[in-house]
mmCIF file of C-alpha atoms in Angstrom:
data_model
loop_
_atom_site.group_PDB
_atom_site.id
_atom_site.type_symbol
_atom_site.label_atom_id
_atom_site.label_comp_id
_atom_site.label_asym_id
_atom_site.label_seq_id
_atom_site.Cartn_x
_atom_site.Cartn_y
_atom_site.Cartn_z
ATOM 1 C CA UNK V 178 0.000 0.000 0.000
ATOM 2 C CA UNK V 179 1.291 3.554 -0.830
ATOM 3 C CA UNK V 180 2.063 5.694 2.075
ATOM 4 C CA UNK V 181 0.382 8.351 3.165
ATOM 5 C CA UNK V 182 1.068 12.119 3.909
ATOM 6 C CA UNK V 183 -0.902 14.563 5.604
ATOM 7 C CA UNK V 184 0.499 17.574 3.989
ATOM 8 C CA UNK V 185 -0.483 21.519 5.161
ATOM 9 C CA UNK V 186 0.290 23.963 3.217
ATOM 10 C CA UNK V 187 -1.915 27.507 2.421
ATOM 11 C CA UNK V 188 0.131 28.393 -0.137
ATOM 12 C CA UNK V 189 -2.177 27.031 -3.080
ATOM 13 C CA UNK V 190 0.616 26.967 -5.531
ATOM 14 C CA UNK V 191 3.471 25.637 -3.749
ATOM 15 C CA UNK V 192 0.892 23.333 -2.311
ATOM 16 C CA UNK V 193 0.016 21.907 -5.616
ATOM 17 C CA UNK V 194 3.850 21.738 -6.740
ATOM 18 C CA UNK V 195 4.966 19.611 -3.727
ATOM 19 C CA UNK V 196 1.943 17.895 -3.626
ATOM 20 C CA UNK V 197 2.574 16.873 -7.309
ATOM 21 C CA UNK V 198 6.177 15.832 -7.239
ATOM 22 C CA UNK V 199 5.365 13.630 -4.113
ATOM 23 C CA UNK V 200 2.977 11.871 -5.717
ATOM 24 C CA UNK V 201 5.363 10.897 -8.301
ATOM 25 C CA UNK V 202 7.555 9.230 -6.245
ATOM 26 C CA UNK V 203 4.155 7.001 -5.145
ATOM 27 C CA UNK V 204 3.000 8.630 -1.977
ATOM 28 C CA UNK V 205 -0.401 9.427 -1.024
ATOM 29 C CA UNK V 206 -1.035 12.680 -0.818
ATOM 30 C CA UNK V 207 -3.497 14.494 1.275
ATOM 31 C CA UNK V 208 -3.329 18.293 1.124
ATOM 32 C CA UNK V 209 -5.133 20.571 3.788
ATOM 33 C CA UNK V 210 -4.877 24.238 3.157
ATOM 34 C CA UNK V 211 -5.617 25.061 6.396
ATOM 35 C CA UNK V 212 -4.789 24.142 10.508
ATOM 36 C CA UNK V 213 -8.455 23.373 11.026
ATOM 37 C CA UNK V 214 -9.031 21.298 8.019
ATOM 38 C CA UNK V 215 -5.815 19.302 8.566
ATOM 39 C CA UNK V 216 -7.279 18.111 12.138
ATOM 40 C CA UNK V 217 -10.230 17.083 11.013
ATOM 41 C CA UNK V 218 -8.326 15.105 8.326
ATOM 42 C CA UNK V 219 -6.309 13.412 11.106
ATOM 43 C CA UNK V 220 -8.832 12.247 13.248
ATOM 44 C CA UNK V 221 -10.668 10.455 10.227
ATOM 45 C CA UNK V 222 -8.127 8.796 8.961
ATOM 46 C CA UNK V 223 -4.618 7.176 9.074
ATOM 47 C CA UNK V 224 -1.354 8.977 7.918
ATOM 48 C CA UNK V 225 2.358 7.291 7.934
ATOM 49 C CA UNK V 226 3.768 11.110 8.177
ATOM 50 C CA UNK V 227 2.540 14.894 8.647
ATOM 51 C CA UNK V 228 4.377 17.680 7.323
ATOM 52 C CA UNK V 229 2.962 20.688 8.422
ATOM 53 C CA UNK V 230 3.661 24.385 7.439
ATOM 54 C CA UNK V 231 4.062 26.833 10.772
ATOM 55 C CA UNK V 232 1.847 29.891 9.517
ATOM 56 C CA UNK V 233 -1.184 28.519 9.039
ATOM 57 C CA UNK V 234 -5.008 30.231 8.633
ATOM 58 C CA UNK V 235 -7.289 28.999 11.463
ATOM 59 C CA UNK V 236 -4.925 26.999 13.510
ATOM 60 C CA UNK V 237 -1.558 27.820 13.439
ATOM 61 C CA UNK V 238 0.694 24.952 12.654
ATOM 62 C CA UNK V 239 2.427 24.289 16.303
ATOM 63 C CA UNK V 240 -1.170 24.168 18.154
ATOM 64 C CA UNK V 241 -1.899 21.696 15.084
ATOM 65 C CA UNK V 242 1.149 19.693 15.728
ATOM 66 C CA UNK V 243 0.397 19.782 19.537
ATOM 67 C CA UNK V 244 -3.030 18.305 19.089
ATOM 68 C CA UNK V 245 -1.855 15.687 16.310
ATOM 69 C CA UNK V 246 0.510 14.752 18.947
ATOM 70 C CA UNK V 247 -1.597 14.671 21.760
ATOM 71 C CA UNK V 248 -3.769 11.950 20.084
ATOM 72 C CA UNK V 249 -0.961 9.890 18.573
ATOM 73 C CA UNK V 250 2.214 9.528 19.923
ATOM 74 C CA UNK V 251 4.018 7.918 17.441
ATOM 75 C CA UNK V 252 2.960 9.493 13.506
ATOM 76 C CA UNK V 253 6.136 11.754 12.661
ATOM 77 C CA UNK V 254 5.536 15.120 12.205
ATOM 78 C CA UNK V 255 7.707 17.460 10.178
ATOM 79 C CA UNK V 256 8.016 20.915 10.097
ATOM 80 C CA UNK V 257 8.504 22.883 6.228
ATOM 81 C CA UNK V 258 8.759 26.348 6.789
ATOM 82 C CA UNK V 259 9.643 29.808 6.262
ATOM 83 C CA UNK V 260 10.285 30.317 9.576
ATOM 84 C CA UNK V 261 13.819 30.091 10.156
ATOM 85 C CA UNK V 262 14.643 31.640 13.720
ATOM 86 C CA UNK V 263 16.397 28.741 15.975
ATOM 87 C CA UNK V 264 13.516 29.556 18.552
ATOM 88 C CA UNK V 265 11.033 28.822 16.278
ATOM 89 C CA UNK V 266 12.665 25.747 15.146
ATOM 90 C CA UNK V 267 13.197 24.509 19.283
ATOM 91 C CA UNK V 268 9.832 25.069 19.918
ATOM 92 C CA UNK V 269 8.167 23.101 17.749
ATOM 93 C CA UNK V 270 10.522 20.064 18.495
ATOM 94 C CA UNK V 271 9.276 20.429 22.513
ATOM 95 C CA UNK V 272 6.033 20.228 21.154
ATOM 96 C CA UNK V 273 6.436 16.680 19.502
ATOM 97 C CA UNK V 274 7.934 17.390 16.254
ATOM 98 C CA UNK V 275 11.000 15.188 14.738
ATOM 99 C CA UNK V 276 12.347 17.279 12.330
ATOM 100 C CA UNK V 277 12.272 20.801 10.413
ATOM 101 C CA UNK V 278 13.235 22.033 6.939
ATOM 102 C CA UNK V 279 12.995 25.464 5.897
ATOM 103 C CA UNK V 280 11.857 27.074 3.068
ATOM 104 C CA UNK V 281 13.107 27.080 0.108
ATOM 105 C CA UNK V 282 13.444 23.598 0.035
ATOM 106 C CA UNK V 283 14.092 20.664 -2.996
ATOM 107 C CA UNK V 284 11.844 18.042 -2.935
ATOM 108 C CA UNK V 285 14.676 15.358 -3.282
ATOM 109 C CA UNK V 286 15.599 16.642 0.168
ATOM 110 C CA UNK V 287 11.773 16.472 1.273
ATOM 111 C CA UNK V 288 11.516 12.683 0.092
ATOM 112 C CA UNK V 289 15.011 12.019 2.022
ATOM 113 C CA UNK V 290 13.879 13.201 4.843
ATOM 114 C CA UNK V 291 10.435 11.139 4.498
ATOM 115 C CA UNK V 292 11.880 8.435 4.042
ATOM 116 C CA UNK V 293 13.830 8.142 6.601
ATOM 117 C CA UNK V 294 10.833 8.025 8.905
ATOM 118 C CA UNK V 295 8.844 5.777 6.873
ATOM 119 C CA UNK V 296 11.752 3.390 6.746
ATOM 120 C CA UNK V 297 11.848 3.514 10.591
ATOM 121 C CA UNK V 298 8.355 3.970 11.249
ATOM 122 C CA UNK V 299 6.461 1.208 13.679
ATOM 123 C CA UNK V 300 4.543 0.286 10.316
ATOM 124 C CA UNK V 301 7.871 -0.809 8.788
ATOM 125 C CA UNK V 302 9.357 -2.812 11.394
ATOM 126 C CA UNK V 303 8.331 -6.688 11.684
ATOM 127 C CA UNK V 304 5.920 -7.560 14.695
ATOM 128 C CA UNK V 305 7.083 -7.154 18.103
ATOM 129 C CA UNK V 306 8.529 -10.347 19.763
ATOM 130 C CA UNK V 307 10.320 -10.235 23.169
ATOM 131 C CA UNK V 308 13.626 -9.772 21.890
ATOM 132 C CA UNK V 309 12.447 -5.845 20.943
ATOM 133 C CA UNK V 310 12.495 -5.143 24.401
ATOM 134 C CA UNK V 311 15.374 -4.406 26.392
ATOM 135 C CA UNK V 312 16.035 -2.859 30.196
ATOM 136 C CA UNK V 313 17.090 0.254 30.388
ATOM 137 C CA UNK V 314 17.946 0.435 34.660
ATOM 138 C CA UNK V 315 14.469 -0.423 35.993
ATOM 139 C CA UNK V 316 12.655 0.428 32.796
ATOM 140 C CA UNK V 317 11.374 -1.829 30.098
ATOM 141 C CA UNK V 318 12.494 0.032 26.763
ATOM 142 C CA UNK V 319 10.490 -1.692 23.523
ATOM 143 C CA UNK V 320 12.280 0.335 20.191
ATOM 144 C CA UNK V 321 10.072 -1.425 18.220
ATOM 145 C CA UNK V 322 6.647 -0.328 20.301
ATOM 146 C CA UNK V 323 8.021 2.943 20.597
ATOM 147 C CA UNK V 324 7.599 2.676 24.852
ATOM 148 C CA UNK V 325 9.581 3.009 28.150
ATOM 149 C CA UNK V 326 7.589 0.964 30.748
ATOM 150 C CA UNK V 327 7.979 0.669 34.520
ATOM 151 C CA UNK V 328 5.662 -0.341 37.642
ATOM 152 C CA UNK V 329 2.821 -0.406 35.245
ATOM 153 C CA UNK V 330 3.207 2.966 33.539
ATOM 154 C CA UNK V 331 3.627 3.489 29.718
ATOM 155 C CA UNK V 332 5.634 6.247 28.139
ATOM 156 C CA UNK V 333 5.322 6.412 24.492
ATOM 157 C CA UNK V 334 8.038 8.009 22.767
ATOM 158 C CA UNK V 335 8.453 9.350 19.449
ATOM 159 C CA UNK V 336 10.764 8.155 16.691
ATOM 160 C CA UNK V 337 13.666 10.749 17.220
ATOM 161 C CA UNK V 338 13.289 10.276 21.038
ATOM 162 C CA UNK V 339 13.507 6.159 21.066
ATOM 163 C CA UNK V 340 16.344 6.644 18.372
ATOM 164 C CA UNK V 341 18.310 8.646 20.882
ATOM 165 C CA UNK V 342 17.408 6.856 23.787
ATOM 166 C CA UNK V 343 18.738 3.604 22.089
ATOM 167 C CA UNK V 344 21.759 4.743 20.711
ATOM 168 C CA UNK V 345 22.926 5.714 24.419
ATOM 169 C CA UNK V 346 21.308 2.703 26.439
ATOM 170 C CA UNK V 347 23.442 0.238 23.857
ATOM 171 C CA UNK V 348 26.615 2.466 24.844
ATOM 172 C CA UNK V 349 26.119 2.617 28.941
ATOM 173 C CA UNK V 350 28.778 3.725 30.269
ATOM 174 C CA UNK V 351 30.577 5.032 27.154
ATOM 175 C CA UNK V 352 31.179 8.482 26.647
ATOM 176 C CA UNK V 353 29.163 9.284 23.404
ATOM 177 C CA UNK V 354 30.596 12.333 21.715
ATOM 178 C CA UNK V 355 28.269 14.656 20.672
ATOM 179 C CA UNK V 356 28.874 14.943 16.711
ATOM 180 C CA UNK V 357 28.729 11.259 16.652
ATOM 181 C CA UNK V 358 25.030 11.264 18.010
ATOM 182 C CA UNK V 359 23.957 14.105 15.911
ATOM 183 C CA UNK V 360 25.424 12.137 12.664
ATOM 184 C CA UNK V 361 24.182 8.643 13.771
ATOM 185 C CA UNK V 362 20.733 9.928 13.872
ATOM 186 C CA UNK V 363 20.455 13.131 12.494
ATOM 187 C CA UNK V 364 22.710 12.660 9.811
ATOM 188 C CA UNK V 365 24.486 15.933 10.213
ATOM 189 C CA UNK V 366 26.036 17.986 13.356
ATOM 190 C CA UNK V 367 25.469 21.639 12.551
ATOM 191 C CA UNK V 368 24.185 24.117 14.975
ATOM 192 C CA UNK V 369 20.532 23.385 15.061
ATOM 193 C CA UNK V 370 20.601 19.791 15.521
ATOM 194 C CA UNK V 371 22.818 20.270 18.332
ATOM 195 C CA UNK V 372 20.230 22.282 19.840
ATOM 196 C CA UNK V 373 17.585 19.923 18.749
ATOM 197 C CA UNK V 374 19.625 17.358 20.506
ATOM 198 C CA UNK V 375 19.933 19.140 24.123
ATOM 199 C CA UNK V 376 15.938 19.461 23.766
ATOM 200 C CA UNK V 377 15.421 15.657 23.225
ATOM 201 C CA UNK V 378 17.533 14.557 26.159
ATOM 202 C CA UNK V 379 16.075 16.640 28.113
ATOM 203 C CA UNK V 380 12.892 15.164 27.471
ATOM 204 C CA UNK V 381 14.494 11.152 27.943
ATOM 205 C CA UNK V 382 15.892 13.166 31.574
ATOM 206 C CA UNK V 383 12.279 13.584 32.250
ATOM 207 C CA UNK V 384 10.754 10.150 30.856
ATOM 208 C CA UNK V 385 13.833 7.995 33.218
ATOM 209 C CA UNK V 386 13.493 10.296 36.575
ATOM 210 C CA UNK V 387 11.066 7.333 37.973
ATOM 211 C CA UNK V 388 14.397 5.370 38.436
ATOM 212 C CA UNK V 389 16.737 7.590 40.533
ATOM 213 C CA UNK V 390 19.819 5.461 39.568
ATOM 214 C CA UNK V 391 19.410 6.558 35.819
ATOM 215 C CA UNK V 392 22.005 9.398 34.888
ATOM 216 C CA UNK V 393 22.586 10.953 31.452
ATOM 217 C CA UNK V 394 25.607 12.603 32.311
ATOM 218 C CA UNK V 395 26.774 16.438 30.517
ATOM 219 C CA UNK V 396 30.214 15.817 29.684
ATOM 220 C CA UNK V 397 31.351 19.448 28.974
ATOM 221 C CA UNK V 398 32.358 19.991 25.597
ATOM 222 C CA UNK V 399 32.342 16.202 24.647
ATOM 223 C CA UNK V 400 29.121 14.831 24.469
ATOM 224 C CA UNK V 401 27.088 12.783 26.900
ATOM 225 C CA UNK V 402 27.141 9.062 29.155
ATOM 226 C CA UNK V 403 24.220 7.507 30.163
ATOM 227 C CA UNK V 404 24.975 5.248 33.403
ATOM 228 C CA UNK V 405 22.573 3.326 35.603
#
Protein backbone atom coordinates (compact mmCIF):
# COMPACT_ATOMS: atom_id res chain seq x y z
CA UNK A 1 0.00 0.00 0.00
CA UNK A 2 1.29 3.55 -0.83
CA UNK A 3 2.06 5.69 2.07
CA UNK A 4 0.38 8.35 3.17
CA UNK A 5 1.07 12.12 3.91
CA UNK A 6 -0.90 14.56 5.60
CA UNK A 7 0.50 17.57 3.99
CA UNK A 8 -0.48 21.52 5.16
CA UNK A 9 0.29 23.96 3.22
CA UNK A 10 -1.91 27.51 2.42
CA UNK A 11 0.13 28.39 -0.14
CA UNK A 12 -2.18 27.03 -3.08
CA UNK A 13 0.62 26.97 -5.53
CA UNK A 14 3.47 25.64 -3.75
CA UNK A 15 0.89 23.33 -2.31
CA UNK A 16 0.02 21.91 -5.62
CA UNK A 17 3.85 21.74 -6.74
CA UNK A 18 4.97 19.61 -3.73
CA UNK A 19 1.94 17.90 -3.63
CA UNK A 20 2.57 16.87 -7.31
CA UNK A 21 6.18 15.83 -7.24
CA UNK A 22 5.37 13.63 -4.11
CA UNK A 23 2.98 11.87 -5.72
CA UNK A 24 5.36 10.90 -8.30
CA UNK A 25 7.55 9.23 -6.25
CA UNK A 26 4.15 7.00 -5.14
CA UNK A 27 3.00 8.63 -1.98
CA UNK A 28 -0.40 9.43 -1.02
CA UNK A 29 -1.03 12.68 -0.82
CA UNK A 30 -3.50 14.49 1.27
CA UNK A 31 -3.33 18.29 1.12
CA UNK A 32 -5.13 20.57 3.79
CA UNK A 33 -4.88 24.24 3.16
CA UNK A 34 -5.62 25.06 6.40
CA UNK A 35 -4.79 24.14 10.51
CA UNK A 36 -8.45 23.37 11.03
CA UNK A 37 -9.03 21.30 8.02
CA UNK A 38 -5.81 19.30 8.57
CA UNK A 39 -7.28 18.11 12.14
CA UNK A 40 -10.23 17.08 11.01
CA UNK A 41 -8.33 15.10 8.33
CA UNK A 42 -6.31 13.41 11.11
CA UNK A 43 -8.83 12.25 13.25
CA UNK A 44 -10.67 10.46 10.23
CA UNK A 45 -8.13 8.80 8.96
CA UNK A 46 -4.62 7.18 9.07
CA UNK A 47 -1.35 8.98 7.92
CA UNK A 48 2.36 7.29 7.93
CA UNK A 49 3.77 11.11 8.18
CA UNK A 50 2.54 14.89 8.65
CA UNK A 51 4.38 17.68 7.32
CA UNK A 52 2.96 20.69 8.42
CA UNK A 53 3.66 24.38 7.44
CA UNK A 54 4.06 26.83 10.77
CA UNK A 55 1.85 29.89 9.52
CA UNK A 56 -1.18 28.52 9.04
CA UNK A 57 -5.01 30.23 8.63
CA UNK A 58 -7.29 29.00 11.46
CA UNK A 59 -4.93 27.00 13.51
CA UNK A 60 -1.56 27.82 13.44
CA UNK A 61 0.69 24.95 12.65
CA UNK A 62 2.43 24.29 16.30
CA UNK A 63 -1.17 24.17 18.15
CA UNK A 64 -1.90 21.70 15.08
CA UNK A 65 1.15 19.69 15.73
CA UNK A 66 0.40 19.78 19.54
CA UNK A 67 -3.03 18.31 19.09
CA UNK A 68 -1.85 15.69 16.31
CA UNK A 69 0.51 14.75 18.95
CA UNK A 70 -1.60 14.67 21.76
CA UNK A 71 -3.77 11.95 20.08
CA UNK A 72 -0.96 9.89 18.57
CA UNK A 73 2.21 9.53 19.92
CA UNK A 74 4.02 7.92 17.44
CA UNK A 75 2.96 9.49 13.51
CA UNK A 76 6.14 11.75 12.66
CA UNK A 77 5.54 15.12 12.21
CA UNK A 78 7.71 17.46 10.18
CA UNK A 79 8.02 20.92 10.10
CA UNK A 80 8.50 22.88 6.23
CA UNK A 81 8.76 26.35 6.79
CA UNK A 82 9.64 29.81 6.26
CA UNK A 83 10.29 30.32 9.58
CA UNK A 84 13.82 30.09 10.16
CA UNK A 85 14.64 31.64 13.72
CA UNK A 86 16.40 28.74 15.98
CA UNK A 87 13.52 29.56 18.55
CA UNK A 88 11.03 28.82 16.28
CA UNK A 89 12.67 25.75 15.15
CA UNK A 90 13.20 24.51 19.28
CA UNK A 91 9.83 25.07 19.92
CA UNK A 92 8.17 23.10 17.75
CA UNK A 93 10.52 20.06 18.49
CA UNK A 94 9.28 20.43 22.51
CA UNK A 95 6.03 20.23 21.15
CA UNK A 96 6.44 16.68 19.50
CA UNK A 97 7.93 17.39 16.25
CA UNK A 98 11.00 15.19 14.74
CA UNK A 99 12.35 17.28 12.33
CA UNK A 100 12.27 20.80 10.41
CA UNK A 101 13.24 22.03 6.94
CA UNK A 102 12.99 25.46 5.90
CA UNK A 103 11.86 27.07 3.07
CA UNK A 104 13.11 27.08 0.11
CA UNK A 105 13.44 23.60 0.03
CA UNK A 106 14.09 20.66 -3.00
CA UNK A 107 11.84 18.04 -2.94
CA UNK A 108 14.68 15.36 -3.28
CA UNK A 109 15.60 16.64 0.17
CA UNK A 110 11.77 16.47 1.27
CA UNK A 111 11.52 12.68 0.09
CA UNK A 112 15.01 12.02 2.02
CA UNK A 113 13.88 13.20 4.84
CA UNK A 114 10.43 11.14 4.50
CA UNK A 115 11.88 8.43 4.04
CA UNK A 116 13.83 8.14 6.60
CA UNK A 117 10.83 8.02 8.90
CA UNK A 118 8.84 5.78 6.87
CA UNK A 119 11.75 3.39 6.75
CA UNK A 120 11.85 3.51 10.59
CA UNK A 121 8.35 3.97 11.25
CA UNK A 122 6.46 1.21 13.68
CA UNK A 123 4.54 0.29 10.32
CA UNK A 124 7.87 -0.81 8.79
CA UNK A 125 9.36 -2.81 11.39
CA UNK A 126 8.33 -6.69 11.68
CA UNK A 127 5.92 -7.56 14.70
CA UNK A 128 7.08 -7.15 18.10
CA UNK A 129 8.53 -10.35 19.76
CA UNK A 130 10.32 -10.24 23.17
CA UNK A 131 13.63 -9.77 21.89
CA UNK A 132 12.45 -5.84 20.94
CA UNK A 133 12.50 -5.14 24.40
CA UNK A 134 15.37 -4.41 26.39
CA UNK A 135 16.04 -2.86 30.20
CA UNK A 136 17.09 0.25 30.39
CA UNK A 137 17.95 0.44 34.66
CA UNK A 138 14.47 -0.42 35.99
CA UNK A 139 12.66 0.43 32.80
CA UNK A 140 11.37 -1.83 30.10
CA UNK A 141 12.49 0.03 26.76
CA UNK A 142 10.49 -1.69 23.52
CA UNK A 143 12.28 0.33 20.19
CA UNK A 144 10.07 -1.43 18.22
CA UNK A 145 6.65 -0.33 20.30
CA UNK A 146 8.02 2.94 20.60
CA UNK A 147 7.60 2.68 24.85
CA UNK A 148 9.58 3.01 28.15
CA UNK A 149 7.59 0.96 30.75
CA UNK A 150 7.98 0.67 34.52
CA UNK A 151 5.66 -0.34 37.64
CA UNK A 152 2.82 -0.41 35.24
CA UNK A 153 3.21 2.97 33.54
CA UNK A 154 3.63 3.49 29.72
CA UNK A 155 5.63 6.25 28.14
CA UNK A 156 5.32 6.41 24.49
CA UNK A 157 8.04 8.01 22.77
CA UNK A 158 8.45 9.35 19.45
CA UNK A 159 10.76 8.15 16.69
CA UNK A 160 13.67 10.75 17.22
CA UNK A 161 13.29 10.28 21.04
CA UNK A 162 13.51 6.16 21.07
CA UNK A 163 16.34 6.64 18.37
CA UNK A 164 18.31 8.65 20.88
CA UNK A 165 17.41 6.86 23.79
CA UNK A 166 18.74 3.60 22.09
CA UNK A 167 21.76 4.74 20.71
CA UNK A 168 22.93 5.71 24.42
CA UNK A 169 21.31 2.70 26.44
CA UNK A 170 23.44 0.24 23.86
CA UNK A 171 26.62 2.47 24.84
CA UNK A 172 26.12 2.62 28.94
CA UNK A 173 28.78 3.73 30.27
CA UNK A 174 30.58 5.03 27.15
CA UNK A 175 31.18 8.48 26.65
CA UNK A 176 29.16 9.28 23.40
CA UNK A 177 30.60 12.33 21.72
CA UNK A 178 28.27 14.66 20.67
CA UNK A 179 28.87 14.94 16.71
CA UNK A 180 28.73 11.26 16.65
CA UNK A 181 25.03 11.26 18.01
CA UNK A 182 23.96 14.11 15.91
CA UNK A 183 25.42 12.14 12.66
CA UNK A 184 24.18 8.64 13.77
CA UNK A 185 20.73 9.93 13.87
CA UNK A 186 20.45 13.13 12.49
CA UNK A 187 22.71 12.66 9.81
CA UNK A 188 24.49 15.93 10.21
CA UNK A 189 26.04 17.99 13.36
CA UNK A 190 25.47 21.64 12.55
CA UNK A 191 24.19 24.12 14.97
CA UNK A 192 20.53 23.38 15.06
CA UNK A 193 20.60 19.79 15.52
CA UNK A 194 22.82 20.27 18.33
CA UNK A 195 20.23 22.28 19.84
CA UNK A 196 17.59 19.92 18.75
CA UNK A 197 19.63 17.36 20.51
CA UNK A 198 19.93 19.14 24.12
CA UNK A 199 15.94 19.46 23.77
CA UNK A 200 15.42 15.66 23.22
CA UNK A 201 17.53 14.56 26.16
CA UNK A 202 16.08 16.64 28.11
CA UNK A 203 12.89 15.16 27.47
CA UNK A 204 14.49 11.15 27.94
CA UNK A 205 15.89 13.17 31.57
CA UNK A 206 12.28 13.58 32.25
CA UNK A 207 10.75 10.15 30.86
CA UNK A 208 13.83 7.99 33.22
CA UNK A 209 13.49 10.30 36.58
CA UNK A 210 11.07 7.33 37.97
CA UNK A 211 14.40 5.37 38.44
CA UNK A 212 16.74 7.59 40.53
CA UNK A 213 19.82 5.46 39.57
CA UNK A 214 19.41 6.56 35.82
CA UNK A 215 22.00 9.40 34.89
CA UNK A 216 22.59 10.95 31.45
CA UNK A 217 25.61 12.60 32.31
CA UNK A 218 26.77 16.44 30.52
CA UNK A 219 30.21 15.82 29.68
CA UNK A 220 31.35 19.45 28.97
CA UNK A 221 32.36 19.99 25.60
CA UNK A 222 32.34 16.20 24.65
CA UNK A 223 29.12 14.83 24.47
CA UNK A 224 27.09 12.78 26.90
CA UNK A 225 27.14 9.06 29.15
CA UNK A 226 24.22 7.51 30.16
CA UNK A 227 24.97 5.25 33.40
CA UNK A 228 22.57 3.33 35.60
Amino acid sequence: MKKRILYVEDDPNLAFATKDNLEEYDYEVVHAPDGVKALEYFGKDHFDICVLDIMLPKMDGFTLAEKIRNSDSQVPILFLTARALQEDKIKGLKLGADDYITKPFSIEELKLRIDVFLRRSKSEQPLATKADSSKVGKYTFDFQKLTLAINGSSQNLTFREAEVLKYLAERPDQVIRRDELLKAIWGDDDYFMGRSLDVFISRLRKYLSADPDIKIDNIHGVGFRMRW
